[in-house]
Coordinates of C-alpha atoms and ligand atoms in Angstrom, one line a residue:
X1 CA 96.2 82.9 85.1
X2 CA 97.0 79.3 85.9
X3 CA 95.9 78.6 89.5
X4 CA 99.0 76.3 89.9
X5 CA 101.2 79.3 89.4
X6 CA 99.0 81.8 91.3
X7 CA 99.1 82.9 94.9
X8 CA 95.6 82.5 96.4
X9 CA 95.9 81.1 99.9
X10 CA 92.4 79.7 100.5
X11 CA 91.4 79.0 104.1
X12 CA 89.3 75.8 104.7
X13 CA 88.1 76.8 108.1
X14 CA 86.1 79.8 109.1
X15 CA 88.5 82.3 110.7
X16 CA 87.4 82.9 114.3
X17 CA 88.2 86.6 114.4
X18 CA 85.7 87.5 111.6
X19 CA 82.4 88.7 112.9
X20 CA 80.7 89.6 109.6
X21 CA 80.3 87.6 106.4
X22 CA 82.4 89.9 104.2
X23 CA 85.4 89.7 106.5
X24 CA 85.0 86.0 106.7
X25 CA 84.8 85.5 103.0
X26 CA 87.7 87.9 102.2
X27 CA 90.0 85.9 104.6
X28 CA 88.8 82.6 103.3
X29 CA 89.2 83.5 99.7
X30 CA 92.8 84.7 100.4
X31 CA 92.0 88.3 99.4
X32 CA 93.5 90.1 102.5
X33 CA 95.8 89.4 105.4
X34 CA 96.0 91.4 108.6
X35 CA 99.5 92.6 109.3
X36 CA 98.7 94.4 112.6
X37 CA 95.6 95.7 114.2
X38 CA 93.5 97.5 111.4
X39 CA 96.4 97.2 108.9
X40 CA 96.0 94.9 105.9
X41 CA 97.9 93.5 103.0
X42 CA 95.9 93.0 99.8
X43 CA 96.8 89.6 98.4
X44 CA 96.6 89.1 94.6
X45 CA 92.9 88.2 94.3
X46 CA 91.9 91.1 96.6
X47 CA 94.2 93.5 94.7
X48 CA 92.5 92.6 91.4
X49 CA 89.1 93.5 92.8
X50 CA 90.4 96.7 94.4
X51 CA 92.0 97.7 91.1
X52 CA 88.7 97.2 89.2
X53 CA 86.8 99.2 91.8
X54 CA 89.4 102.0 91.5
X55 CA 89.2 101.9 87.7
X56 CA 85.4 102.6 87.8
X57 CA 85.8 105.3 90.4
X58 CA 88.6 106.9 88.3
X59 CA 86.5 106.7 85.1
X60 CA 83.5 108.5 86.7
X61 CA 85.7 111.1 88.4
X62 CA 87.3 111.9 85.0
X63 CA 83.9 112.0 83.3
X64 CA 82.8 114.6 85.9
X65 CA 85.8 116.7 85.1
X66 CA 88.0 116.0 88.1
X67 CA 91.7 115.8 87.4
X68 CA 94.0 113.1 89.0
X69 CA 97.2 113.8 90.8
X70 CA 99.1 112.1 93.6
X71 CA 99.9 113.5 96.9
X72 CA 102.1 111.9 99.6
X73 CA 100.9 110.0 102.6
X74 CA 103.3 111.8 105.0
X75 CA 102.5 115.4 105.7
X76 CA 104.2 118.2 107.5
X77 CA 102.5 119.3 110.7
X78 CA 103.0 122.9 109.7
X79 CA 100.2 122.9 107.2
X80 CA 97.8 121.6 109.8
X81 CA 98.9 124.2 112.2
X82 CA 97.9 126.8 109.6
X83 CA 94.4 125.5 109.3
X84 CA 94.0 125.0 113.0
X85 CA 93.3 121.3 112.7
X86 CA 96.6 120.0 114.1
X87 CA 95.4 120.1 117.7
X88 CA 91.7 119.7 116.9
X89 CA 92.1 116.4 115.1
X90 CA 93.0 114.5 118.3
X91 CA 94.1 111.0 118.7
X92 CA 92.9 109.7 115.4
X93 CA 95.9 111.4 113.8
X94 CA 99.1 109.4 113.8
X95 CA 101.9 111.9 114.6
X96 CA 105.5 111.1 113.7
X97 CA 108.9 112.9 114.1
X98 CA 111.6 112.8 111.5
X99 CA 115.3 112.6 112.2
X100 CA 115.5 116.4 112.6
X101 CA 112.8 116.1 115.2
X102 CA 110.3 117.9 112.9
X103 CA 106.7 117.0 113.5
X104 CA 105.1 115.1 110.7
X105 CA 101.9 113.1 110.4
X106 CA 100.4 110.2 108.3
X107 CA 97.6 112.0 106.5
X108 CA 94.0 111.2 107.6
X109 CA 92.8 113.4 104.8
X110 CA 94.3 116.1 102.5
X111 CA 92.3 119.4 102.6
X112 CA 95.4 121.3 103.9
X113 CA 97.8 119.8 101.4
X114 CA 95.7 120.4 98.3
X115 CA 94.9 123.9 99.5
X116 CA 98.7 124.4 99.7
X117 CA 99.1 123.1 96.1
X118 CA 96.3 125.4 94.9
X119 CA 97.6 128.6 96.5
X120 CA 101.1 128.1 95.2
X121 CA 100.0 128.3 91.6
X122 CA 96.4 129.4 91.0
X123 CA 95.9 133.1 91.0
X124 CA 93.0 133.9 88.8
X125 CA 89.3 133.0 88.6
X126 CA 90.0 132.1 84.9
X127 CA 91.6 128.9 86.1
X128 CA 88.4 127.9 87.9
X129 CA 86.5 125.6 88.4
X130 CA 89.2 123.1 89.4
X131 CA 88.7 119.7 91.0
X132 CA 91.8 117.7 91.9
X133 CA 91.7 114.1 93.2
X134 CA 93.8 111.1 94.0
X135 CA 93.4 107.6 95.2
X136 CA 95.7 107.2 98.1
X137 CA 96.3 105.5 101.5
X138 CA 95.2 107.3 104.6
X139 CA 95.7 106.5 108.3
X140 CA 93.3 107.1 111.1
X141 CA 94.0 105.6 114.5
X142 CA 90.4 104.5 115.0
X143 CA 89.4 103.5 118.5
X144 CA 87.6 100.4 117.2
X145 CA 89.0 99.2 113.9
X146 CA 86.8 96.2 113.0
X147 CA 85.2 94.1 110.3
X148 CA 88.4 93.7 108.3
X149 CA 88.9 96.4 105.8
X150 CA 85.4 97.8 106.4
X151 CA 86.8 100.0 109.3
X152 CA 90.6 99.8 109.3
X153 CA 93.3 102.1 110.5
X154 CA 95.2 102.3 107.2
X155 CA 92.7 102.4 104.3
X156 CA 92.4 103.7 100.8
X157 CA 90.4 106.8 99.9
X158 CA 89.5 108.5 96.7
X159 CA 89.5 112.1 97.8
X160 CA 88.6 115.0 95.5
X161 CA 88.8 118.7 96.3
X162 CA 87.0 121.4 94.4
X163 CA 87.8 125.1 94.1
X164 CA 85.4 127.8 92.9
X165 CA 85.1 131.5 92.9
X166 CA 81.6 131.7 94.4
X167 CA 79.2 129.7 96.5
X168 CA 76.9 129.1 93.5
X169 CA 79.7 127.8 91.4
X170 CA 80.8 125.6 94.3
X171 CA 77.3 124.1 94.5
X172 CA 77.6 123.1 90.9
X173 CA 80.9 121.4 91.7
X174 CA 79.2 119.6 94.6
X175 CA 76.4 118.5 92.3
X176 CA 78.9 117.1 89.8
X177 CA 80.4 114.9 92.4
X178 CA 76.9 114.0 93.7
X179 CA 75.9 112.7 90.2
X180 CA 79.3 111.0 89.7
X181 CA 78.8 109.1 93.0
X182 CA 75.4 107.9 92.0
X183 CA 76.9 106.5 88.7
X184 CA 80.0 105.1 90.4
X185 CA 78.1 103.0 93.0
X186 CA 75.6 101.9 90.4
X187 CA 78.4 100.6 88.2
X188 CA 79.8 98.7 91.2
X189 CA 76.5 96.9 91.4
X190 CA 75.3 98.8 94.5
X191 CA 72.4 100.9 95.4
X192 CA 73.7 103.8 97.5
X193 CA 71.3 106.4 98.9
X194 CA 72.6 110.0 99.6
X195 CA 71.6 111.1 103.1
X196 CA 72.0 114.3 105.0
X197 CA 75.0 113.9 107.2
X198 CA 77.0 115.4 110.0
X199 CA 80.3 117.0 108.9
X200 CA 82.5 116.1 111.8
X201 CA 86.2 117.1 111.7
X202 CA 86.0 118.1 108.0
X203 CA 83.5 120.9 108.6
X204 CA 81.0 122.9 106.7
X205 CA 77.2 122.8 106.6
X206 CA 76.2 120.9 103.4
X207 CA 77.1 117.3 103.4
X208 CA 75.8 113.9 102.2
X209 CA 76.8 110.4 103.0
X210 CA 76.2 107.7 100.5
X211 CA 74.8 104.8 102.3
X212 CA 74.4 101.1 101.3
X213 CA 71.6 99.4 103.2
X214 CA 73.0 96.3 105.0
X215 CA 72.1 94.6 108.3
X216 CA 75.8 94.6 109.2
X217 CA 76.2 98.4 108.6
X218 CA 77.6 100.5 111.4
X219 CA 75.2 103.5 110.8
X220 CA 71.6 103.7 111.7
X221 CA 69.7 105.4 108.8
X222 CA 66.2 106.6 108.0
X223 CA 64.8 107.2 104.5
X224 CA 61.9 107.0 102.1
X225 CA 61.7 103.6 100.5
X226 CA 61.3 105.1 97.0
X227 CA 65.0 105.8 96.9
X228 CA 65.6 102.1 96.3
X229 CA 64.1 102.4 92.8
X230 CA 65.2 105.9 91.7
X231 CA 66.8 106.3 88.3
X232 CA 70.6 106.7 88.1
X233 CA 72.0 109.5 85.9
X234 CA 72.9 108.1 82.5
X235 CA 76.2 107.8 80.7
X236 CA 75.5 111.0 78.7
X237 CA 74.8 113.2 81.6
X238 CA 76.1 116.7 80.8
X239 CA 78.2 117.6 83.8
X240 CA 78.5 121.2 82.5
X241 CA 74.8 121.8 82.6
X242 CA 74.0 123.7 85.8
X243 CA 70.3 123.1 85.5
X244 CA 70.6 119.5 84.6
X245 CA 72.7 118.6 87.6
X246 CA 70.6 120.7 89.9
X247 CA 67.6 118.7 88.8
X248 CA 69.4 115.4 89.6
X249 CA 70.4 116.8 93.0
X250 CA 66.8 118.1 93.7
X251 CA 65.3 114.8 92.7
X252 CA 67.6 112.7 94.9
X253 CA 67.1 115.0 97.9
X254 CA 63.3 115.5 97.4
X255 CA 62.4 112.8 100.0
X256 CA 63.5 112.1 103.5
X257 CA 66.9 110.5 104.0
X258 CA 69.2 111.1 107.0
X259 CA 71.8 109.4 109.1
X260 CA 71.1 109.1 112.9
X261 CA 73.2 112.2 113.7
X262 CA 70.9 114.3 111.4
X263 CA 67.7 112.4 112.1
X264 CA 64.6 114.5 112.6
X265 CA 61.9 112.3 114.1
X266 CA 59.1 114.7 113.3
X267 CA 60.0 115.0 109.6
X268 CA 60.4 111.2 109.3
X269 CA 57.0 110.7 110.9
X270 CA 55.5 112.9 108.2
X271 CA 56.5 110.2 105.7
X272 CA 53.5 107.8 105.2
X273 CA 54.2 104.8 107.5
X274 CA 54.4 102.2 104.7
X275 CA 57.1 104.3 102.9
X276 CA 59.4 104.6 105.9
X277 CA 62.6 102.7 105.8
X278 CA 64.5 102.5 109.1
X279 CA 67.6 100.4 108.6
X280 CA 71.3 99.9 109.1
X281 CA 73.8 101.1 106.4
X282 CA 77.4 101.2 105.3
X283 CA 78.8 104.6 104.5
X284 CA 80.8 104.2 101.3
X285 CA 81.1 107.9 100.3
X286 CA 80.9 111.3 101.9
X287 CA 80.8 114.7 100.3
X288 CA 81.2 118.1 101.8
X289 CA 80.9 121.8 100.9
X290 CA 82.7 123.9 103.5
X291 CA 83.1 127.3 101.7
X292 CA 86.2 129.2 102.9
X293 CA 87.0 127.1 106.0
X294 CA 90.5 126.2 104.7
X295 CA 91.1 128.9 102.1
X296 CA 90.8 131.8 104.6
X297 CA 93.3 130.7 107.2
X298 CA 95.6 129.3 104.5
X299 CA 95.3 132.3 102.3
X300 CA 94.0 130.5 99.1
X301 CA 92.6 133.3 97.0
X302 CA 92.2 134.3 93.4
X303 CA 91.6 137.5 91.5
X304 CA 88.0 137.8 90.5
X305 CA 86.5 139.5 87.4
X306 CA 86.1 142.6 89.6
X307 CA 89.9 142.8 90.0
X308 CA 89.6 142.0 93.7
X309 CA 91.0 139.1 95.6
X310 CA 88.5 136.4 96.8
X311 CA 89.0 133.4 99.1
X312 CA 88.0 130.3 97.1
X313 CA 85.0 128.2 98.0
X314 CA 85.9 124.6 98.5
X315 CA 84.4 121.2 98.9
X316 CA 85.8 117.7 99.4
X317 CA 84.5 114.4 98.3
X318 CA 85.6 111.0 99.6
X319 CA 85.0 107.3 98.6
X320 CA 86.5 104.4 100.5
X321 CA 87.6 101.7 98.0
X322 CA 88.9 99.4 100.7
X323 CA 85.5 99.6 102.4
X324 CA 83.6 99.2 99.1
X325 CA 85.1 95.8 98.5
X326 CA 83.6 94.3 101.7
X327 CA 80.4 96.3 101.2
X328 CA 79.9 94.7 97.8
X329 CA 80.4 91.3 99.4
X330 CA 77.8 92.1 102.1
X331 CA 75.4 92.9 99.4
X332 CA 76.2 90.0 97.2
X333 CA 77.0 86.5 98.5
X334 CA 75.4 83.2 99.4
X335 CA 76.2 80.2 101.6
X336 CA 78.9 79.0 99.2
X337 CA 80.8 82.3 99.0
X338 CA 81.1 85.6 97.1
X339 CA 79.0 86.5 94.0
X340 CA 80.9 89.3 92.3
X341 CA 79.1 91.8 90.0
X342 CA 80.8 91.3 86.6
X343 CA 82.2 94.9 86.7
X344 CA 84.5 94.1 89.6
X345 CA 85.0 90.4 89.5
X346 CA 88.7 89.4 89.9
X347 CA 88.3 87.1 86.8
X348 CA 85.6 87.0 84.2
X349 CA 85.6 83.2 83.9
X350 CA 87.1 80.3 85.7
X351 CA 87.9 77.2 83.7
X352 CA 87.8 74.1 85.9
X353 CA 89.7 71.0 84.8
X354 CA 88.0 68.2 86.7
X355 CA 90.7 65.7 85.9
X356 CA 94.1 67.4 85.4
X357 CA 96.5 64.9 83.8
X358 CA 93.8 63.4 81.6
X359 CA 94.9 64.3 78.0
X360 CA 91.4 65.1 76.7
X361 CA 90.5 67.3 79.7
X362 CA 93.9 69.1 79.6
X363 CA 93.7 69.7 75.8
X364 CA 90.1 71.0 76.1
X365 CA 90.9 73.4 79.0
X366 CA 94.1 74.7 77.3
X367 CA 92.1 75.4 74.1
X368 CA 89.4 77.3 76.0
X369 CA 91.9 79.1 78.2
X370 CA 93.9 80.3 75.2
X371 CA 90.8 81.3 73.2
X372 CA 89.2 83.3 75.9
X373 CA 92.5 85.0 77.0
X374 CA 93.2 85.9 73.5
X375 CA 89.7 87.5 73.3
X376 CA 90.7 89.8 76.2
X377 CA 88.9 88.0 79.0
X378 CA 90.5 87.6 82.5
X379 CA 90.5 83.9 82.8
X380 CA 91.5 81.8 85.8
X381 CA 92.4 78.2 84.8
X382 CA 92.2 75.7 87.7
X383 CA 94.8 73.3 86.4
X384 CA 95.7 72.0 89.9
X385 CA 95.4 68.3 90.8
X386 CA 92.9 69.0 93.6
X387 CA 89.7 66.9 93.7
X388 CA 86.8 68.1 91.6
X389 CA 84.8 68.8 94.7
X390 CA 87.5 71.1 96.1
X391 CA 87.7 73.0 92.8
X392 CA 84.0 73.6 92.7
X393 CA 84.0 74.8 96.3
X394 CA 86.9 77.2 95.5
X395 CA 85.3 78.5 92.4
X396 CA 82.0 79.2 94.3
X397 CA 83.9 80.8 97.2
X398 CA 85.9 83.3 95.1
X399 CA 82.7 84.2 93.2
X400 CA 83.9 84.4 89.6
X401 CA 80.7 85.0 87.6
X402 CA 81.1 82.2 85.1
X403 CA 82.5 78.6 85.5
X404 CA 83.4 76.5 82.5
X405 CA 83.7 72.9 83.7
X406 CA 85.5 70.2 81.7
X407 CA 85.0 66.6 83.0
X408 CA 86.1 63.4 81.2
X409 CA 82.6 62.3 80.3
X410 CA 81.4 65.6 78.7
X411 CA 84.8 66.1 77.0
X412 CA 84.5 62.7 75.4
X413 CA 81.4 64.1 73.6
X414 CA 83.2 67.3 72.7
X415 CA 81.2 69.2 75.4
X416 CA 81.7 71.2 78.6
X417 CA 79.4 72.6 81.2
X418 CA 78.9 76.3 81.8
X419 CA 77.7 77.4 85.2
X420 CA 76.4 80.8 86.2
X421 CA 77.7 81.5 89.7
X422 CA 74.8 83.8 90.6
X423 CA 71.8 81.7 89.5
X424 CA 73.6 78.3 89.8
X425 CA 72.1 77.5 86.3
X426 CA 74.2 74.9 84.4
X427 CA 74.2 74.3 80.7
X428 CA 76.0 71.6 78.7
X429 CA 77.2 72.8 75.3
X430 CA 79.9 72.1 72.7
X431 CA 83.4 73.4 73.4
X432 CA 83.0 75.8 70.5
X433 CA 79.7 77.1 71.7
X434 CA 81.1 77.7 75.1
X435 CA 84.0 79.8 73.6
X436 CA 81.7 81.7 71.3
X437 CA 79.4 82.7 74.1
X438 CA 82.1 84.7 75.7
X439 CA 84.1 85.8 72.7
X440 CA 81.3 87.5 70.8
Ligands
P5A501 C1 86.3 113.8 102.0 C2 87.5 113.6 101.1 C3 86.8 112.9 104.3 O1 87.8 112.5 104.8 N1 88.1 114.6 103.2 C4 88.6 114.2 101.9 C5 86.7 114.1 103.4 N2 85.6 112.3 104.4 S1 85.3 111.0 105.4 O2 83.9 110.8 105.4 O3 86.0 111.1 106.6 O4 86.0 109.8 104.6 C6 85.6 109.5 103.3 C7 85.3 108.0 103.1 O5 86.5 107.2 103.4 C8 86.1 106.0 103.9 N3 86.6 105.7 105.2 C9 87.1 104.6 105.7 N4 87.3 103.4 105.1 C10 87.8 102.4 105.8 N5 88.2 102.5 107.1 C11 88.1 103.6 107.7 N6 88.5 103.7 109.0 C12 87.5 104.8 107.0 N7 87.3 106.0 107.3 C13 86.7 106.6 106.3 C14 84.5 106.0 103.9 O6 84.0 105.4 102.7 C15 84.2 107.5 103.9 O7 83.0 107.7 103.3

């Protein structure tokens, strides 16, 4: 991508409305724009990061055996009347009427709709287990939308829903998502700790929130500090192994970890004082097992091996991609801007032409840009005629992991500078060496 032809509206000044660093940096880097309270557009740079986050989420959902579909954002009120949640959900639900005056709503979550899909076509235990997910916009008319896309009214959610014949089988489905979430957040460069959580309007008894520790987090959390160094389940985790996944779950729930709603002061005080971590955190995921809460009132049942009908046991599993992007920034930035983990960076490399219009600089940059693009790298080429200082500031602000800098003096020697955004380390090397480093 040539910056001169891209759309990346950088702000020079700090936006006044932004209270936390991620919101400030997302606005300054031209990633998002507020359209109305708690409702955002994702501008091209932000969209690239969001897409990469979603690709990792999708990859891990698929690995764990979940199947992707796509459900609509607008739902009929009837379904919610069946489950009993239409009145119970309260003012957070945006209620709409269509031209025939039929009550509709903008979905805050999809338990009812997916249960409707399930009951219409699954009739036998032989079709279980089943886990269906989508990555879709949701709307919740939050009392206090704030911190940009961290807590917005319209937001994106990956929501998965599992269906099983028995409670035991449903627990295995829960454990699959539990392990998949540990892997997902790790691949996003984050350490997320599962904590016992309140189930709120979704319901059920068993529930974990996945929390990232951050001073700007909205939740107050309490846990054993060893969680910070626990091993993440590997790439070859067998998601069909009931014992294997139970062992992962048991290990990750063996020490104290709870959000403030579930906090047990006495149990926490039993943790040796030096091991206690009392901190603030960002909830990036939340998983639930709620048994037959929806399947019973909505009549979602299958025939079991005993020939009888059984209401299915269900769970639901959410991740907030539009919250994860600012959460990653909260965890990874410095005074100059964002520092993206390579896995979600909007571009892999930025090529900075310090003197656009200078033949040697232009030729060098074009050569590097073409070679790296051809090798499959996402390259941003700053070919604008801004001052070098402005270009460096922009590159640091948008947080691309590697900068290749071509200035007239180095280029005259057949060299460029390679800068690591995270460490700030700079290395001068031949043009060929710079290309080879990233093509290998
Ligand atoms: C689980 C999947 C549910 O809605 N039903 C379907 C269950 N869970 S939840 O905890 O309410 O939300 C899941 C995740 O969505 C993100 N999230 C938000 N992100 C941004 N702005 C919001 N207002 C918002 N509300 C929820 C969180 O990451 C949450 O864990």
